[in-house]
PDB file of C-alpha atoms in Angstrom:
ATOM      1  CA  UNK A   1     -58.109  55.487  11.873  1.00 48.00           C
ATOM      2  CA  UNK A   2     -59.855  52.412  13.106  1.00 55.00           C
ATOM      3  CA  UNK A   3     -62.693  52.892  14.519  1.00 59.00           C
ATOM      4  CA  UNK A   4     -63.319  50.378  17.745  1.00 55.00           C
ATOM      5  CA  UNK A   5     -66.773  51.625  19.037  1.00 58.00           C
ATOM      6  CA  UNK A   6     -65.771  53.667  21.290  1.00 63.00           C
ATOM      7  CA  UNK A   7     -63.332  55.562  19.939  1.00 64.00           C
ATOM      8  CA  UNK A   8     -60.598  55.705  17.367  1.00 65.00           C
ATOM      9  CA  UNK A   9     -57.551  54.025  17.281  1.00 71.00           C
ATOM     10  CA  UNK A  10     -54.336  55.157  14.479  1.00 74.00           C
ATOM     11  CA  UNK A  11     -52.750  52.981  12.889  1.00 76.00           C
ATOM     12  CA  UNK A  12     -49.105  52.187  12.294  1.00 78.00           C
ATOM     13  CA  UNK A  13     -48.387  52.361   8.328  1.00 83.00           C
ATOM     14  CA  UNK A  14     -45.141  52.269   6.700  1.00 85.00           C
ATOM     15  CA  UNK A  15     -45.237  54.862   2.949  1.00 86.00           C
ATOM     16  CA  UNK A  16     -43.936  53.368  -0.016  1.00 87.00           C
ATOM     17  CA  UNK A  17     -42.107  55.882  -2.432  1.00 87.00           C
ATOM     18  CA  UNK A  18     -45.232  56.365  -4.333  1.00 85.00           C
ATOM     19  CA  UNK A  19     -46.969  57.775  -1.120  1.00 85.00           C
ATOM     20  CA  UNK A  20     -48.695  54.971  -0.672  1.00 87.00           C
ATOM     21  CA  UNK A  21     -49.064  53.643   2.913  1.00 84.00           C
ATOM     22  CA  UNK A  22     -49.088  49.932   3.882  1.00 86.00           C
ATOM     23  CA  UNK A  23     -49.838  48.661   7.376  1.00 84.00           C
ATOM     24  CA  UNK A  24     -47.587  47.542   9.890  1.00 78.00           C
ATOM     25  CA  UNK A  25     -48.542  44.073  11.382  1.00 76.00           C
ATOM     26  CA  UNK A  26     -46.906  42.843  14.386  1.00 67.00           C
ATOM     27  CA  UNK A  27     -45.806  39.432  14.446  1.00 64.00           C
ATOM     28  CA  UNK A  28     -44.407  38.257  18.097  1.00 61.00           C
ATOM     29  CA  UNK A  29     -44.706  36.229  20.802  1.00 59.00           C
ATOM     30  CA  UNK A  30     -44.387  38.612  23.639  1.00 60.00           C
ATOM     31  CA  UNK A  31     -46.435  41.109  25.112  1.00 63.00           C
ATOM     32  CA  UNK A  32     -48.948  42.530  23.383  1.00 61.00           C
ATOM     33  CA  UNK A  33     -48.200  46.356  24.397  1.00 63.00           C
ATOM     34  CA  UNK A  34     -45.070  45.837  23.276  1.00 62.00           C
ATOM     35  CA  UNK A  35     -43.998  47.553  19.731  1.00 59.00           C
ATOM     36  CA  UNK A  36     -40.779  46.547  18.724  1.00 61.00           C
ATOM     37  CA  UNK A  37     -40.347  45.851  15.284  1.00 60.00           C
ATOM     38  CA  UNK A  38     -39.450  42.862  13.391  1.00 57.00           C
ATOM     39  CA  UNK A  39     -35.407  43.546  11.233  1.00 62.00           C
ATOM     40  CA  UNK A  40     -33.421  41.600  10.022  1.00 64.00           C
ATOM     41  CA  UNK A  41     -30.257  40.063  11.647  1.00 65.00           C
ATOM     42  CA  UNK A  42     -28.600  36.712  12.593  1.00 66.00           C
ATOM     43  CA  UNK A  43     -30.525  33.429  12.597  1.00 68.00           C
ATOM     44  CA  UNK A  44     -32.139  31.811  16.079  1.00 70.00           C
ATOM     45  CA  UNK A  45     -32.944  28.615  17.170  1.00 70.00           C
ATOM     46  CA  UNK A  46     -33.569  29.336  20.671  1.00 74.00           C
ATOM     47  CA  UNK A  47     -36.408  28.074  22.488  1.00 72.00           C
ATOM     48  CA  UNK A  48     -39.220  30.769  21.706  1.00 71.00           C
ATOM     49  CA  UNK A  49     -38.173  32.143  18.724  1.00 73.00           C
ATOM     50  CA  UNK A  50     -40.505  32.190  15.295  1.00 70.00           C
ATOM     51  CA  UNK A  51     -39.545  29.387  13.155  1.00 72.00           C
ATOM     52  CA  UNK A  52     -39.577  30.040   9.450  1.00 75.00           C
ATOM     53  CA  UNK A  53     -40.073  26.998   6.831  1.00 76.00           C
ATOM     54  CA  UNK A  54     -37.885  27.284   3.880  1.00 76.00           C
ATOM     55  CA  UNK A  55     -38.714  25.835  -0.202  1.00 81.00           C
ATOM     56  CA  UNK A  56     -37.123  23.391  -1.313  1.00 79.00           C
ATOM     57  CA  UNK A  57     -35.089  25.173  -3.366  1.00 81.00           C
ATOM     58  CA  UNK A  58     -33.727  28.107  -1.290  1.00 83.00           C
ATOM     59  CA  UNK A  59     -30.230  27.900  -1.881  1.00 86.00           C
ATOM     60  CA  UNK A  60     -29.558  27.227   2.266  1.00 84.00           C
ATOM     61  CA  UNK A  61     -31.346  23.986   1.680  1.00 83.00           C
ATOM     62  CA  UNK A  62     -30.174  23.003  -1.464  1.00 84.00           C
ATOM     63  CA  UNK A  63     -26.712  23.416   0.436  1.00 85.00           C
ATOM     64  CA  UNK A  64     -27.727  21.394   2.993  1.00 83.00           C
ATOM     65  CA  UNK A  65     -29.043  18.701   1.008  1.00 82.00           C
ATOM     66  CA  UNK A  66     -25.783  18.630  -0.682  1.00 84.00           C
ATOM     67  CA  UNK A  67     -23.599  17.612   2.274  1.00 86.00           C
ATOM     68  CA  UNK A  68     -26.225  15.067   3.374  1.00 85.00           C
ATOM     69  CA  UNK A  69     -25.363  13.447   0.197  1.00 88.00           C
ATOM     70  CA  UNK A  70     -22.068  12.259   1.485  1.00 86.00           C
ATOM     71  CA  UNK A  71     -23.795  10.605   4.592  1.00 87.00           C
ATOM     72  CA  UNK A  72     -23.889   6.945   4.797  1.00 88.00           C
ATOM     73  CA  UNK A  73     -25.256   4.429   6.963  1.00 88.00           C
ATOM     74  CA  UNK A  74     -22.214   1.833   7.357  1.00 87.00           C
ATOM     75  CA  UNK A  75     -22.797  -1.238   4.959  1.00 88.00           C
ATOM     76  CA  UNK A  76     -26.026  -0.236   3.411  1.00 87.00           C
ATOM     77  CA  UNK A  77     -25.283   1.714   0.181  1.00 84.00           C
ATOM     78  CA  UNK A  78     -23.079   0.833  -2.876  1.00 88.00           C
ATOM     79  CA  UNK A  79     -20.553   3.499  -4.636  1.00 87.00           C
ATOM     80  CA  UNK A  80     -21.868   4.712  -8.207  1.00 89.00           C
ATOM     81  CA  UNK A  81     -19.009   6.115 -10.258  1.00 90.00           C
ATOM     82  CA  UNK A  82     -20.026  10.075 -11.137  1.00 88.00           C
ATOM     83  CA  UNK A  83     -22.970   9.640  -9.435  1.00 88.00           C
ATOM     84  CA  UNK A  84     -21.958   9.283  -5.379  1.00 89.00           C
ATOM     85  CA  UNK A  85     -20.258  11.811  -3.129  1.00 88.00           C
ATOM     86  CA  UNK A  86     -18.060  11.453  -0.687  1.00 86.00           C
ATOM     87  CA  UNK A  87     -16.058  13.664   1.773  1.00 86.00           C
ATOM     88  CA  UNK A  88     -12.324  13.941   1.438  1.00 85.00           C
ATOM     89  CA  UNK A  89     -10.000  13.041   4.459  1.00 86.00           C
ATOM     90  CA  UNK A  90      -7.074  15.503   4.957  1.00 89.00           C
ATOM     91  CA  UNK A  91      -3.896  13.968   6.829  1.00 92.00           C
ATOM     92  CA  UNK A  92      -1.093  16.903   8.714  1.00 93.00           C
ATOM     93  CA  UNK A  93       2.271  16.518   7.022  1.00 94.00           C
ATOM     94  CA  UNK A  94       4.807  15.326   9.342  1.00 92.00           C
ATOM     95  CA  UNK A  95       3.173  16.971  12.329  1.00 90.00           C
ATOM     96  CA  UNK A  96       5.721  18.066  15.341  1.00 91.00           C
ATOM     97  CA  UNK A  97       2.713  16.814  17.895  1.00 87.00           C
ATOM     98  CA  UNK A  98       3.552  13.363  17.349  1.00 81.00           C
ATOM     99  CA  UNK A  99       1.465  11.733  20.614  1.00 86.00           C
ATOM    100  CA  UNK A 100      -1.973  12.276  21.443  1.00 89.00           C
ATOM    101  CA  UNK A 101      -2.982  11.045  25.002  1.00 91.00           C
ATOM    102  CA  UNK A 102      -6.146   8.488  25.394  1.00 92.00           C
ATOM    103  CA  UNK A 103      -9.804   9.437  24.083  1.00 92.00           C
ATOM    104  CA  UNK A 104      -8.715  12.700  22.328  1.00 92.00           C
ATOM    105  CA  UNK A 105      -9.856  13.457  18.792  1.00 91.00           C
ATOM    106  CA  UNK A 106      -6.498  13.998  16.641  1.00 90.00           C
ATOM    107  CA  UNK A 107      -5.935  14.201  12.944  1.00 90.00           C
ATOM    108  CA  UNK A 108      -3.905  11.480  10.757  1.00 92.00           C
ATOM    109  CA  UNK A 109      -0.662  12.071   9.480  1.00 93.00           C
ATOM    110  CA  UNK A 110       1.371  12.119   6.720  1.00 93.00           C
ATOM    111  CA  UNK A 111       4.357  12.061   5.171  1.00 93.00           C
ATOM    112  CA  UNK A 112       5.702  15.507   2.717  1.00 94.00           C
ATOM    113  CA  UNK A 113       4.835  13.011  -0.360  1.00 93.00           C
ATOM    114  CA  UNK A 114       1.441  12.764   0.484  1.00 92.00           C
ATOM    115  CA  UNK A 115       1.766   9.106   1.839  1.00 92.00           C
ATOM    116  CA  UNK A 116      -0.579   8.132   4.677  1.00 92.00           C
ATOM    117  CA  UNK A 117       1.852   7.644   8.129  1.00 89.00           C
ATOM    118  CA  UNK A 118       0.722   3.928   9.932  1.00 87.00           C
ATOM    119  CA  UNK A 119       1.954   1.439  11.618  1.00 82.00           C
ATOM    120  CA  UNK A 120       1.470  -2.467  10.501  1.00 76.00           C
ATOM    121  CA  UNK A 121       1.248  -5.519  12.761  1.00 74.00           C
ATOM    122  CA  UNK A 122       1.794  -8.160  10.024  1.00 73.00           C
ATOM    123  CA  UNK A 123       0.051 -11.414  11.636  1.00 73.00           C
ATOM    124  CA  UNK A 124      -0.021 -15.195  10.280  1.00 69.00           C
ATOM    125  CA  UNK A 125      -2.887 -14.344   8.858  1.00 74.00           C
ATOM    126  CA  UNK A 126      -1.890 -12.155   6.784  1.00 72.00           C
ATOM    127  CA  UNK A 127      -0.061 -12.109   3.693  1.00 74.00           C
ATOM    128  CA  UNK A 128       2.531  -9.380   2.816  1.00 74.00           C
ATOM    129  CA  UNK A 129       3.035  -8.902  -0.818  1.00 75.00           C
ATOM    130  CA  UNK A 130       6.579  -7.347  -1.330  1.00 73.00           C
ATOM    131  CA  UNK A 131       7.205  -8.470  -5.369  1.00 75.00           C
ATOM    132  CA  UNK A 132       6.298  -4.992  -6.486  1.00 74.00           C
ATOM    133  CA  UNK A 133       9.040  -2.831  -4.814  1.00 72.00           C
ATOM    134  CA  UNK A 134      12.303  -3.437  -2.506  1.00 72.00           C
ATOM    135  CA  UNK A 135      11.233  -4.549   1.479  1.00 69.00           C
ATOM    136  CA  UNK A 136      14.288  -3.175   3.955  1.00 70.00           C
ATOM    137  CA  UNK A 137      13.966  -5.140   6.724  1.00 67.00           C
ATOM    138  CA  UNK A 138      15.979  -3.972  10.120  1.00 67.00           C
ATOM    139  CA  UNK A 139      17.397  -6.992  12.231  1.00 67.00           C
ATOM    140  CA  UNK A 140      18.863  -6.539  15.338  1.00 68.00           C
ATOM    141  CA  UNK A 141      18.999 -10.325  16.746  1.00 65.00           C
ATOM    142  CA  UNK A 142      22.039 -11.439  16.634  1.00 63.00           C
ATOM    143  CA  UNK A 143      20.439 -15.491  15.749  1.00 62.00           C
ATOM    144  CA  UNK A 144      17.337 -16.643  15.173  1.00 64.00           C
ATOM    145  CA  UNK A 145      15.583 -19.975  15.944  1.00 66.00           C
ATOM    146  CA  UNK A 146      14.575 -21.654  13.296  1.00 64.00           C
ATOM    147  CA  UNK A 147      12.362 -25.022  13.566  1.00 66.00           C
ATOM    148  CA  UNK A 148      12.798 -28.534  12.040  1.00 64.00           C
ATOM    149  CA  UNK A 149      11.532 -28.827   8.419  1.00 64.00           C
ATOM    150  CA  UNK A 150      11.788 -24.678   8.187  1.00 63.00           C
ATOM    151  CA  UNK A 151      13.758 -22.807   5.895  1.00 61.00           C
ATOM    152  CA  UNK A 152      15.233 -19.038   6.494  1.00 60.00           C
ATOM    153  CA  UNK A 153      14.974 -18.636   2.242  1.00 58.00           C
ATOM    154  CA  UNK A 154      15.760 -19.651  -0.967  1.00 57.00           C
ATOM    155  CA  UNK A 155      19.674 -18.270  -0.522  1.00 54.00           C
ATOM    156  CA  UNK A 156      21.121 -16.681   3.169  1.00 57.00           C
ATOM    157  CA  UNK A 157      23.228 -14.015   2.170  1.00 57.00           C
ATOM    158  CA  UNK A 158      26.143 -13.448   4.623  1.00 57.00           C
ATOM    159  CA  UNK A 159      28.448 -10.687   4.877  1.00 58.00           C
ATOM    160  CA  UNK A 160      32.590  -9.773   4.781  1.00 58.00           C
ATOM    161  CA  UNK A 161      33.919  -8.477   7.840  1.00 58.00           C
ATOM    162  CA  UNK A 162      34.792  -5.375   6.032  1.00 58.00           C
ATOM    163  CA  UNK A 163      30.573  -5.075   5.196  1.00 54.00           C
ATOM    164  CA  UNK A 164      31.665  -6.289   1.646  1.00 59.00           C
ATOM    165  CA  UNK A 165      31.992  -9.201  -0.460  1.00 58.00           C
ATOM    166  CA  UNK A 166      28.347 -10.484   0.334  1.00 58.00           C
ATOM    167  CA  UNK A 167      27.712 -13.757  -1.365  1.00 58.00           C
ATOM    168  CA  UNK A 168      24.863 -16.058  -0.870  1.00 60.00           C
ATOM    169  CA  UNK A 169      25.008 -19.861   0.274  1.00 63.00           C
ATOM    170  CA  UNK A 170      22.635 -22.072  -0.898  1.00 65.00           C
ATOM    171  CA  UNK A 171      21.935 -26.141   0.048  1.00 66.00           C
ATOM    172  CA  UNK A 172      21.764 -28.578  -2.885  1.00 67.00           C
ATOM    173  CA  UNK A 173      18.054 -29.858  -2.402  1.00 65.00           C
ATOM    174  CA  UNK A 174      18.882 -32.965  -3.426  1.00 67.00           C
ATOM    175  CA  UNK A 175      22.462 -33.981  -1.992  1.00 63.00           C
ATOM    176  CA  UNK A 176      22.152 -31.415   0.890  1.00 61.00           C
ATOM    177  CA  UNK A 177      25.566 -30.107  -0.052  1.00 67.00           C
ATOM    178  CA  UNK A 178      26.244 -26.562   0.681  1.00 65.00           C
ATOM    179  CA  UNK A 179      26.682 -24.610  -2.368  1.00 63.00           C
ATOM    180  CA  UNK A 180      29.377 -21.619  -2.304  1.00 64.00           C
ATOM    181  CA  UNK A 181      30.280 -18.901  -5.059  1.00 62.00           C
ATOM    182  CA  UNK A 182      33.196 -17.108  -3.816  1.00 62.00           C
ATOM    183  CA  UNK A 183      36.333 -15.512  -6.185  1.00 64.00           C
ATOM    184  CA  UNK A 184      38.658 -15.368  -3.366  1.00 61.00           C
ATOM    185  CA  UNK A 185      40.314 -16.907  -0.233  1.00 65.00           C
ATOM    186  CA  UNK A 186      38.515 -19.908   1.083  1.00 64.00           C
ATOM    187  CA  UNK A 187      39.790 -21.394   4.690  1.00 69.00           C
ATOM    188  CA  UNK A 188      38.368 -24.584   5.690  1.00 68.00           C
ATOM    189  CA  UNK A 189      39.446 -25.757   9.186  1.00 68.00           C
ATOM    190  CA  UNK A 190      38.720 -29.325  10.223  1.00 65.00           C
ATOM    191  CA  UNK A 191      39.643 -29.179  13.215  1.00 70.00           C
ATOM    192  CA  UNK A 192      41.977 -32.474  11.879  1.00 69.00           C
ATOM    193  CA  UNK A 193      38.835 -33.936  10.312  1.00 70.00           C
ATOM    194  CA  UNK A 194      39.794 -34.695   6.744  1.00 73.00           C
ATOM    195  CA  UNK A 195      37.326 -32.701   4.210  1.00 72.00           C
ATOM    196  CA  UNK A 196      36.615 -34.242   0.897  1.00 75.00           C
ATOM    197  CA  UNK A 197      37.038 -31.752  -2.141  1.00 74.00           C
ATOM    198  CA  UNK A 198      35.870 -32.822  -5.567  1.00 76.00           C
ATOM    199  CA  UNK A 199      36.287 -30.832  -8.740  1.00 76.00           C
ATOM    200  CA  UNK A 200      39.703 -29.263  -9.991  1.00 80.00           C
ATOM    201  CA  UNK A 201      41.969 -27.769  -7.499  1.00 76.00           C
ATOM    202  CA  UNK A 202      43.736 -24.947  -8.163  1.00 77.00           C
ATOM    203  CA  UNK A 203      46.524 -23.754  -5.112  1.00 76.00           C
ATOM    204  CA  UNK A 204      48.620 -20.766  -5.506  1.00 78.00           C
ATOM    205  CA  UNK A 205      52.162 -21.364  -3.704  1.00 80.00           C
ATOM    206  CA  UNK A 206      54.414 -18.996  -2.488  1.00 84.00           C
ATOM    207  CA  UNK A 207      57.889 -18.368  -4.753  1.00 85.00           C
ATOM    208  CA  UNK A 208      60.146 -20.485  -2.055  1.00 89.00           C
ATOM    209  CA  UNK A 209      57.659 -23.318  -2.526  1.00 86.00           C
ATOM    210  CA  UNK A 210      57.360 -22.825  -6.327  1.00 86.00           C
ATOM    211  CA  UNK A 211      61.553 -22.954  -6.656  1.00 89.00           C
ATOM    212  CA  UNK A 212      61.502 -26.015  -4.845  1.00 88.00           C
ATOM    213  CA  UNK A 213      58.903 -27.649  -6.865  1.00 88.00           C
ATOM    214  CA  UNK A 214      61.365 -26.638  -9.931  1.00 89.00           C
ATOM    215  CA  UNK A 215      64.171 -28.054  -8.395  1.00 91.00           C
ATOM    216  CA  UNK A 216      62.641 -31.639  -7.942  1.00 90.00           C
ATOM    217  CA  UNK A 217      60.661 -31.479 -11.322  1.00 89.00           C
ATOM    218  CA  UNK A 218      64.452 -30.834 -13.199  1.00 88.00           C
ATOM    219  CA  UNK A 219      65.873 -33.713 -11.301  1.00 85.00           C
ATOM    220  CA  UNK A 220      62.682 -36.166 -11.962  1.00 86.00           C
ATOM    221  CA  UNK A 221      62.909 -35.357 -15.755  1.00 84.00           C
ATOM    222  CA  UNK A 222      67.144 -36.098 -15.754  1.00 82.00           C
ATOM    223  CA  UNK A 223      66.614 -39.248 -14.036  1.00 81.00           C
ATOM    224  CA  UNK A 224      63.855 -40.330 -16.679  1.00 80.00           C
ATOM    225  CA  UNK A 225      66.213 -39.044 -19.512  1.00 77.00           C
ATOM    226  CA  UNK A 226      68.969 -41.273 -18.150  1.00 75.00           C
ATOM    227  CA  UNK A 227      66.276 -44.364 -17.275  1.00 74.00           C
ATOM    228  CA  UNK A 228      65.268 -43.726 -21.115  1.00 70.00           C
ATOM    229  CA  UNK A 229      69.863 -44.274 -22.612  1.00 68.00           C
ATOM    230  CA  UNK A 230      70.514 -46.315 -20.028  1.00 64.00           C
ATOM    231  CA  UNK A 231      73.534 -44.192 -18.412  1.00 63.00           C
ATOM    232  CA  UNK A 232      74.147 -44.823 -15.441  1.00 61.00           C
ATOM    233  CA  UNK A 233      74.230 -41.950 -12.973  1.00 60.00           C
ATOM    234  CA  UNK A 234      76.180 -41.412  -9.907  1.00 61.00           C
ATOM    235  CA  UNK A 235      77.372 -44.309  -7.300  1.00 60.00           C
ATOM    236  CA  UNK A 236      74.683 -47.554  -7.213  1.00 54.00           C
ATOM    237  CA  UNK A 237      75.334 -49.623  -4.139  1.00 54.00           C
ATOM    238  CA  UNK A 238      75.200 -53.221  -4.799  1.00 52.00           C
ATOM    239  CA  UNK A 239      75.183 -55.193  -0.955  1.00 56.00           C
ATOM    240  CA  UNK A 240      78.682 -54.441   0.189  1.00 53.00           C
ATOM    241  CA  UNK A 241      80.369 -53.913  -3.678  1.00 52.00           C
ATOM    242  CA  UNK A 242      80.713 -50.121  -5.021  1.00 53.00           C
ATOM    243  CA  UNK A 243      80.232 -50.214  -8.645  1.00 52.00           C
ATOM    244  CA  UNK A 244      81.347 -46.759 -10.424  1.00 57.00           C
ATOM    245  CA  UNK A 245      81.184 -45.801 -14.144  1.00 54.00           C
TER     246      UNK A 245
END
């Protein structure tokens, strides 16, 4: 009982399991008649509601502090191996959405290896370093223009007709002359310009032209072996006289 001068008032007391009885205080910001009391429930941060400050180390802050760890201010901190954290970045493996439209927020993709999905403009400024792996490069153009004093590289390989026999063709630097490795067939039309060939020739005839080559190569070696005695051979015309042996 509380005793208020002119009267008595109870008071509201919670008992403890050892029968002892503790006093309820009301702590609220609405009307005083009110008597609802305070238990516990999901957070507030409405306008109007009792704050509560927290320690330091209540593990909610401690949480807290740890993810404001990973926050930078662009170009004023430097990495500290072991020491600074950072957030990972997740990518969607080959995502069916491929297109977002303009201003939406979407999430970067990659491929089922793990490889980040972009697209490069290579510019002149830039240099692309290819030494470390194999570059496929798609061409389409059927010719390219090439200016004065450029080069397309070191060798242009060129293709069979049957998508075979590739060899590449290279220019002398000094001489300018065009430099070919091939194993088979080589046609050279002129257009009835006569080409100069240097080195050893080697050309395969057909049998017809082969026999006939035999034929005049036997009759070339008897008519040395009879230049060689001295026999005579056949008729030799001398003016209007026919000499036989």
């Amino acid at each position: 009982m509380l005793d208020a001068g002119s009267g008595g008032e109870t008071l509201a007391t919670d008992q403890l399991a050892g029968g002892e009885h503790v006093q309820i205080i009301k702590l609220s910001l609405g009307a005083l008649d009110t008597s609802v009391l305070a238990t516990p429930g999901a957070g507030n941060v409405d306008t109007g509601t009792l704050r509560v400050t927290l320690a330091d180390d209540d593990k909610a802050v401690v949480a807290l502090q740890l993810i404001d760890d990973a926050i930078f201010v662009d170009d004023t901190a430097t990495h500290a191996t072991g020491t600074t954290k950072l957030m990972g970045v997740g990518a969607v493996a080959t995502p069916t959405d491929t297109a977002v439209a303009a201003n939406d927020i979407g999430m970067l993709a990659m491929s089922l290896d793990r490889r980040l999905l972009v697209d490069a403009d290579i510019t002149a400024s830039v240099a692309l370093d290819v030494s470390a792996a194999a570059l496929v490069v798609s061409i389409t153009d059927t010719s390219f223009a090439v200016g004065d004093g450029n080069a397309l590289g070191e060798g242009v390989l060129i293709q069979g007709d049957d998508g075979t026999d590739r060899k590449n063709i290279n220019v002398d630097a000094t001489t300018g002359d065009v430099q070919v490795d091939v194993t088979n067939t080589v046609t050279v039309d002129g257009s009835g310009v006569t080409q100069p060939v240097s080195g050893t020739v080697t050309a395969n005839l057909s049998a017809t032209d082969n026999a006939v080559l035999d034929t005049i190569d036997a009759v070339l070696d008897l008519i040395n072996a009879k230049l060689v005695t001295g026999t005579v051979i056949g008729d030799v015309n001398l003016g209007a006289t026919d000499c036989e042996p």
